[in-house]
Coordinates of C-alpha atoms in Angstrom, one line a residue:
X1 CA -15.3 -11.8 0.4
X2 CA -13.1 -8.9 0.8
X3 CA -9.6 -8.5 3.0
X4 CA -7.3 -5.5 4.2
X5 CA -4.3 -5.9 2.6
X6 CA -1.0 -5.3 4.9
X7 CA 2.5 -6.1 5.4
X8 CA 3.2 -9.5 7.3
X9 CA 4.9 -8.0 10.2
X10 CA 4.3 -11.7 12.1
X11 CA 7.0 -13.2 10.0
X12 CA 9.6 -10.9 10.7
X13 CA 11.0 -12.5 14.2
X14 CA 11.2 -15.6 12.7
X15 CA 12.8 -14.7 9.5
X16 CA 15.5 -13.2 11.3
X17 CA 16.3 -16.1 13.4
X18 CA 16.0 -18.2 10.3
X19 CA 18.5 -15.8 8.3
X20 CA 15.7 -15.1 5.7
X21 CA 14.5 -11.6 6.8
X22 CA 14.2 -9.4 3.7
X23 CA 14.9 -5.9 2.8
X24 CA 13.8 -3.2 4.9
X25 CA 13.9 0.3 3.5
X26 CA 14.5 2.3 6.4
X27 CA 14.9 5.9 5.1
X28 CA 13.7 7.8 2.3
X29 CA 13.9 11.2 0.5
X30 CA 10.1 12.1 0.7
X31 CA 10.5 14.7 3.2
X32 CA 12.8 16.6 0.6
X33 CA 10.5 16.2 -2.5
X34 CA 8.9 19.4 -3.4
X35 CA 5.6 18.9 -5.6
X36 CA 2.6 21.1 -7.0
X37 CA -0.3 21.2 -4.5
X38 CA 1.5 19.5 -1.5
X39 CA 3.5 21.1 1.2
X40 CA 7.1 19.9 1.5
X41 CA 7.6 17.3 4.1
X42 CA 4.3 15.8 3.4
X43 CA 4.6 14.1 -0.1
X44 CA 4.2 10.7 1.7
X45 CA 0.9 11.6 1.6
X46 CA 0.1 11.4 -2.0
X47 CA -0.5 7.9 -1.6
X48 CA -3.8 8.8 0.1
X49 CA -4.9 11.5 -2.3
X50 CA -7.5 10.6 -5.3
X51 CA -5.9 13.2 -7.8
X52 CA -4.1 12.6 -10.8
X53 CA -0.4 12.1 -10.8
X54 CA 0.9 14.5 -13.9
X55 CA 4.8 14.1 -13.0
X56 CA 6.4 11.6 -10.7
X57 CA 9.7 12.9 -8.9
X58 CA 12.8 10.9 -8.1
X59 CA 11.7 8.8 -5.1
X60 CA 14.5 7.3 -3.3
X61 CA 14.4 4.6 -0.4
X62 CA 17.4 3.5 1.5
X63 CA 18.3 -0.1 2.8
X64 CA 21.7 -1.5 4.4
X65 CA 22.6 -4.9 2.8
X66 CA 24.2 -5.6 6.0
X67 CA 20.9 -6.3 7.5
X68 CA 19.6 -7.9 4.3
X69 CA 20.0 -8.1 0.6
X70 CA 17.0 -10.4 0.0
X71 CA 13.8 -9.4 -2.1
X72 CA 10.7 -9.7 -1.0
X73 CA 7.2 -9.1 -3.2
X74 CA 5.9 -6.9 -0.5
X75 CA 8.7 -4.2 0.4
X76 CA 8.5 -3.2 4.1
X77 CA 9.3 0.5 4.3
X78 CA 9.5 3.3 7.0
X79 CA 6.4 5.0 5.3
X80 CA 4.0 2.0 5.1
X81 CA 3.6 2.8 1.1
X82 CA 2.3 -0.2 -0.9
X83 CA 5.8 -0.9 -2.6
X84 CA 5.7 -4.1 -4.8
X85 CA 8.2 -5.8 -6.6
X86 CA 7.7 -5.8 -10.4
X87 CA 6.7 -9.4 -10.8
X88 CA 3.9 -8.3 -9.0
X89 CA 2.9 -5.5 -11.2
X90 CA 3.6 -7.6 -14.2
X91 CA 1.1 -10.4 -13.1
X92 CA -1.6 -8.1 -12.1
X93 CA -1.4 -6.4 -15.6
X94 CA -1.1 -9.3 -17.3
X95 CA -4.5 -10.9 -15.3
X96 CA -6.3 -7.8 -15.9
X97 CA -6.4 -6.2 -12.5
X98 CA -7.4 -2.7 -12.8
X99 CA -7.4 0.4 -10.5
X100 CA -3.7 0.6 -9.9
X101 CA -1.2 2.8 -11.3
X102 CA 2.7 2.1 -10.9
X103 CA 5.3 4.4 -10.1
X104 CA 9.1 3.4 -9.9
X105 CA 11.2 4.0 -6.8
X106 CA 15.0 3.6 -6.4
X107 CA 15.9 1.3 -3.7
X108 CA 19.6 2.4 -2.7
X109 CA 21.9 0.0 -0.5
X110 CA 23.8 2.8 1.8
X111 CA 26.7 0.1 2.0
X112 CA 27.6 -0.4 -1.5
X113 CA 25.9 2.2 -3.1
X114 CA 24.0 -0.1 -5.5
X115 CA 20.7 1.0 -6.9
X116 CA 17.8 -1.6 -7.0
X117 CA 15.0 -0.6 -9.3
X118 CA 13.2 -3.7 -9.3
X119 CA 10.3 -2.0 -7.0
X120 CA 7.0 0.2 -7.8
X121 CA 4.7 2.0 -5.7
X122 CA 1.3 0.8 -5.8
X123 CA -1.0 4.1 -6.6
X124 CA -4.5 2.8 -5.7
X125 CA -7.0 4.9 -8.2
X126 CA -10.4 3.3 -7.1
X127 CA -11.9 5.8 -4.7
X128 CA -15.3 4.4 -3.4
X129 CA -18.0 4.9 -0.8
X130 CA -17.3 1.4 0.3
X131 CA -18.6 1.5 3.6
X132 CA -22.0 0.1 4.8
X133 CA -22.8 3.3 7.0
X134 CA -25.8 1.8 8.6
X135 CA -23.7 -1.0 10.2
X136 CA -20.3 0.7 10.6
X137 CA -19.3 2.3 14.0
X138 CA -18.3 5.9 13.4
X139 CA -18.1 9.5 14.4
X140 CA -18.3 12.3 12.1
X141 CA -16.5 15.5 12.8
X142 CA -18.6 18.3 11.1
X143 CA -16.1 21.3 11.4
X144 CA -13.6 19.5 9.4
X145 CA -15.8 17.1 7.4
X146 CA -13.8 14.1 8.6
X147 CA -14.9 10.4 9.9
X148 CA -13.0 8.2 12.3
X149 CA -13.9 4.6 12.6
X150 CA -14.0 1.9 14.9
X151 CA -11.7 -0.4 13.1
X152 CA -13.7 -3.6 14.5
X153 CA -17.0 -2.2 13.6
X154 CA -16.5 -1.6 9.7
X155 CA -18.5 -3.1 7.3
X156 CA -18.3 -3.0 3.2
X157 CA -21.3 -2.5 1.0
X158 CA -21.0 -5.7 -0.8
X159 CA -23.0 -4.3 -3.9
X160 CA -20.3 -1.4 -4.0
X161 CA -17.4 -3.2 -3.8
X162 CA -18.0 -6.1 -5.7
X163 CA -16.9 -4.4 -8.9
X164 CA -13.4 -3.9 -7.8
X165 CA -10.5 -5.9 -7.1
X166 CA -8.5 -3.2 -5.2
X167 CA -9.9 0.0 -3.7
X168 CA -9.8 2.7 -0.9
X169 CA -12.7 4.0 0.9
X170 CA -13.4 7.8 0.3
X171 CA -14.0 8.3 3.9
X172 CA -11.3 6.3 5.5
X173 CA -8.4 6.2 2.7
X174 CA -5.6 4.9 4.9
X175 CA -6.6 1.3 4.1
X176 CA -6.3 -0.8 0.8
X177 CA -8.9 -3.5 0.4
X178 CA -8.5 -6.5 -2.1
X179 CA -10.7 -8.9 -3.4
X180 CA -10.5 -12.8 -2.7
X181 CA -9.3 -13.0 -6.4
X182 CA -6.0 -10.8 -5.7
X183 CA -5.6 -12.6 -2.0
X184 CA -5.6 -15.8 -4.4
X185 CA -3.2 -14.6 -6.8
X186 CA -0.8 -13.6 -4.1
X187 CA -1.2 -16.9 -2.4
X188 CA -0.7 -19.0 -5.4
X189 CA 2.3 -17.3 -6.1
X190 CA 3.6 -17.5 -2.9
X191 CA 4.7 -14.0 -2.6
X192 CA 6.2 -12.7 0.8
X193 CA 5.6 -9.7 2.6
X194 CA 1.6 -9.7 2.1
X195 CA -0.9 -10.8 4.7
X196 CA -4.6 -10.4 4.6
X197 CA -7.7 -9.4 7.0
X198 CA -11.0 -10.7 6.1
X199 CA -13.5 -7.9 6.3
X200 CA -17.3 -8.1 7.3

């Protein structure tokens, strides 16, 4: 069984009401970063690339401790990057979860100027032909060699996907898919911020 991995947006309103809302990284320096092969202003798209990252720049995210200073395991952020706490990285590595490279980000409190270095960006290296294209509903644009998919009619190819615990689809890299194993690890540890949508 496989799931789309996403940030748990549904908990936010209730968390604010209960005073348990977690840090929101509301701004970043990504638009200012100059990186070989990527047009300035588009560095945020590096997470969707399946190219090797040769050097990692200083990546800054900003938050206000007036809103919250409570850490979560999956960091809500303005660009929707998969940013996880170091404890998630350490657990995944100890359990042999492969297909992820981790790159540090600095989380700066705009109120106190304190720098939090507890978070890592998850760079998914498993890019596979994950979809059963015979069942999946899609349109192909020949001019741009691109696909658009009906999100409610995407079907994974089990034989291809069962070799991986985490991956992106080559034809639709914006979504992160995870196995039942990763879902179980996250739920067993009661980590905050993750939610899952079962995939056909």
